């Protein structure tokens, strides 16, 4: 399991101020997703965790599409910082 793969873009002061921001929520979901992914590599038949992972991925995707519609520059910066792929436009 990789424990140091979690990302911290914000400083401690910014974390306390911006917990409701879209960027912070996406960062939080990304850290949870990475933690759960490493768990599922060890426990392949944990179907409830797989369901939770899919729900988190959907929530993160909705937040990213909201940010993409509101502010494209912030969206591009965030996905580059987190190292995630850009979503396909439907």
PDB file of C-alpha atoms in Angstrom:
ATOM      1  CA  UNK A   1       0.000   0.000   0.000  1.00  0.00           C
ATOM      2  CA  UNK A   2       1.271   3.443  -0.872  1.00  0.00           C
ATOM      3  CA  UNK A   3       0.707   5.798   2.045  1.00  0.00           C
ATOM      4  CA  UNK A   4       2.638   8.827   0.800  1.00  0.00           C
ATOM      5  CA  UNK A   5       0.785   9.149  -2.501  1.00  0.00           C
ATOM      6  CA  UNK A   6      -1.657  11.705  -1.135  1.00  0.00           C
ATOM      7  CA  UNK A   7      -1.564  15.219  -2.464  1.00  0.00           C
ATOM      8  CA  UNK A   8      -1.509  18.433  -0.496  1.00  0.00           C
ATOM      9  CA  UNK A   9      -1.831  21.492  -2.710  1.00  0.00           C
ATOM     10  CA  UNK A  10      -3.179  23.764   0.008  1.00  0.00           C
ATOM     11  CA  UNK A  11      -1.314  24.985   3.068  1.00  0.00           C
ATOM     12  CA  UNK A  12      -2.809  24.394   6.507  1.00  0.00           C
ATOM     13  CA  UNK A  13      -4.221  27.937   6.684  1.00  0.00           C
ATOM     14  CA  UNK A  14      -5.887  27.605   3.284  1.00  0.00           C
ATOM     15  CA  UNK A  15      -7.393  24.258   4.295  1.00  0.00           C
ATOM     16  CA  UNK A  16      -9.214  25.849   7.200  1.00  0.00           C
ATOM     17  CA  UNK A  17     -10.505  28.734   5.079  1.00  0.00           C
ATOM     18  CA  UNK A  18     -11.483  26.940   1.875  1.00  0.00           C
ATOM     19  CA  UNK A  19     -13.061  23.668   2.940  1.00  0.00           C
ATOM     20  CA  UNK A  20     -16.173  24.405   0.915  1.00  0.00           C
ATOM     21  CA  UNK A  21     -14.384  25.333  -2.290  1.00  0.00           C
ATOM     22  CA  UNK A  22     -14.693  23.070  -5.299  1.00  0.00           C
ATOM     23  CA  UNK A  23     -10.921  22.630  -5.486  1.00  0.00           C
ATOM     24  CA  UNK A  24     -10.704  21.443  -1.884  1.00  0.00           C
ATOM     25  CA  UNK A  25     -13.591  19.017  -2.350  1.00  0.00           C
ATOM     26  CA  UNK A  26     -12.015  17.573  -5.504  1.00  0.00           C
ATOM     27  CA  UNK A  27      -8.688  17.247  -3.676  1.00  0.00           C
ATOM     28  CA  UNK A  28     -10.404  15.459  -0.797  1.00  0.00           C
ATOM     29  CA  UNK A  29     -12.196  13.061  -3.162  1.00  0.00           C
ATOM     30  CA  UNK A  30      -8.946  12.401  -5.034  1.00  0.00           C
ATOM     31  CA  UNK A  31      -7.113  11.463  -1.834  1.00  0.00           C
ATOM     32  CA  UNK A  32      -9.972   9.175  -0.775  1.00  0.00           C
ATOM     33  CA  UNK A  33     -10.065   7.586  -4.237  1.00  0.00           C
ATOM     34  CA  UNK A  34      -6.339   6.875  -4.190  1.00  0.00           C
ATOM     35  CA  UNK A  35      -6.537   5.381  -0.713  1.00  0.00           C
ATOM     36  CA  UNK A  36      -9.475   3.185  -1.678  1.00  0.00           C
ATOM     37  CA  UNK A  37      -7.794   2.120  -4.923  1.00  0.00           C
ATOM     38  CA  UNK A  38      -4.745   0.908  -3.043  1.00  0.00           C
ATOM     39  CA  UNK A  39      -7.064  -0.978  -0.666  1.00  0.00           C
ATOM     40  CA  UNK A  40      -8.834  -2.660  -3.587  1.00  0.00           C
ATOM     41  CA  UNK A  41      -5.533  -3.821  -5.051  1.00  0.00           C
ATOM     42  CA  UNK A  42      -5.143  -6.011  -1.963  1.00  0.00           C
ATOM     43  CA  UNK A  43      -8.816  -6.939  -1.507  1.00  0.00           C
ATOM     44  CA  UNK A  44     -10.209  -7.565  -4.971  1.00  0.00           C
ATOM     45  CA  UNK A  45     -13.540  -9.004  -3.829  1.00  0.00           C
ATOM     46  CA  UNK A  46     -14.527  -6.122  -1.549  1.00  0.00           C
ATOM     47  CA  UNK A  47     -17.600  -5.238  -3.565  1.00  0.00           C
ATOM     48  CA  UNK A  48     -18.984  -2.673  -1.135  1.00  0.00           C
ATOM     49  CA  UNK A  49     -15.767  -0.685  -1.364  1.00  0.00           C
ATOM     50  CA  UNK A  50     -15.944  -0.942  -5.148  1.00  0.00           C
ATOM     51  CA  UNK A  51     -19.412   0.575  -5.024  1.00  0.00           C
ATOM     52  CA  UNK A  52     -18.188   3.365  -2.763  1.00  0.00           C
ATOM     53  CA  UNK A  53     -15.325   4.032  -5.157  1.00  0.00           C
ATOM     54  CA  UNK A  54     -17.700   4.344  -8.097  1.00  0.00           C
ATOM     55  CA  UNK A  55     -19.879   6.770  -6.131  1.00  0.00           C
ATOM     56  CA  UNK A  56     -16.851   8.895  -5.210  1.00  0.00           C
ATOM     57  CA  UNK A  57     -15.690   8.927  -8.830  1.00  0.00           C
ATOM     58  CA  UNK A  58     -19.134  10.136  -9.901  1.00  0.00           C
ATOM     59  CA  UNK A  59     -19.182  12.881  -7.274  1.00  0.00           C
ATOM     60  CA  UNK A  60     -15.708  14.046  -8.254  1.00  0.00           C
ATOM     61  CA  UNK A  61     -16.698  14.017 -11.922  1.00  0.00           C
ATOM     62  CA  UNK A  62     -19.746  16.176 -11.221  1.00  0.00           C
ATOM     63  CA  UNK A  63     -17.643  18.673  -9.278  1.00  0.00           C
ATOM     64  CA  UNK A  64     -15.066  18.791 -12.071  1.00  0.00           C
ATOM     65  CA  UNK A  65     -17.716  19.366 -14.729  1.00  0.00           C
ATOM     66  CA  UNK A  66     -19.199  22.171 -12.601  1.00  0.00           C
ATOM     67  CA  UNK A  67     -15.768  23.779 -12.267  1.00  0.00           C
ATOM     68  CA  UNK A  68     -15.133  23.328 -15.986  1.00  0.00           C
ATOM     69  CA  UNK A  69     -18.324  25.212 -16.807  1.00  0.00           C
ATOM     70  CA  UNK A  70     -17.701  27.972 -14.270  1.00  0.00           C
ATOM     71  CA  UNK A  71     -13.977  28.654 -14.677  1.00  0.00           C
ATOM     72  CA  UNK A  72     -11.974  26.780 -17.307  1.00  0.00           C
ATOM     73  CA  UNK A  73      -8.604  28.167 -16.134  1.00  0.00           C
ATOM     74  CA  UNK A  74      -9.047  26.944 -12.561  1.00  0.00           C
ATOM     75  CA  UNK A  75     -10.225  23.575 -13.918  1.00  0.00           C
ATOM     76  CA  UNK A  76      -7.140  23.136 -16.120  1.00  0.00           C
ATOM     77  CA  UNK A  77      -4.830  24.142 -13.265  1.00  0.00           C
ATOM     78  CA  UNK A  78      -6.502  21.714 -10.852  1.00  0.00           C
ATOM     79  CA  UNK A  79      -6.389  18.667 -13.117  1.00  0.00           C
ATOM     80  CA  UNK A  80      -2.740  19.379 -13.910  1.00  0.00           C
ATOM     81  CA  UNK A  81      -1.894  19.659 -10.196  1.00  0.00           C
ATOM     82  CA  UNK A  82      -3.737  16.455  -9.310  1.00  0.00           C
ATOM     83  CA  UNK A  83      -2.509  14.493 -12.306  1.00  0.00           C
ATOM     84  CA  UNK A  84      -5.949  13.338 -13.436  1.00  0.00           C
ATOM     85  CA  UNK A  85      -7.217  13.105 -16.965  1.00  0.00           C
ATOM     86  CA  UNK A  86      -9.536  15.620 -18.501  1.00  0.00           C
ATOM     87  CA  UNK A  87     -13.073  14.345 -18.821  1.00  0.00           C
ATOM     88  CA  UNK A  88     -14.624  13.620 -22.166  1.00  0.00           C
ATOM     89  CA  UNK A  89     -17.140  16.200 -23.266  1.00  0.00           C
ATOM     90  CA  UNK A  90     -20.529  14.642 -23.958  1.00  0.00           C
TER      91      UNK A  90
END
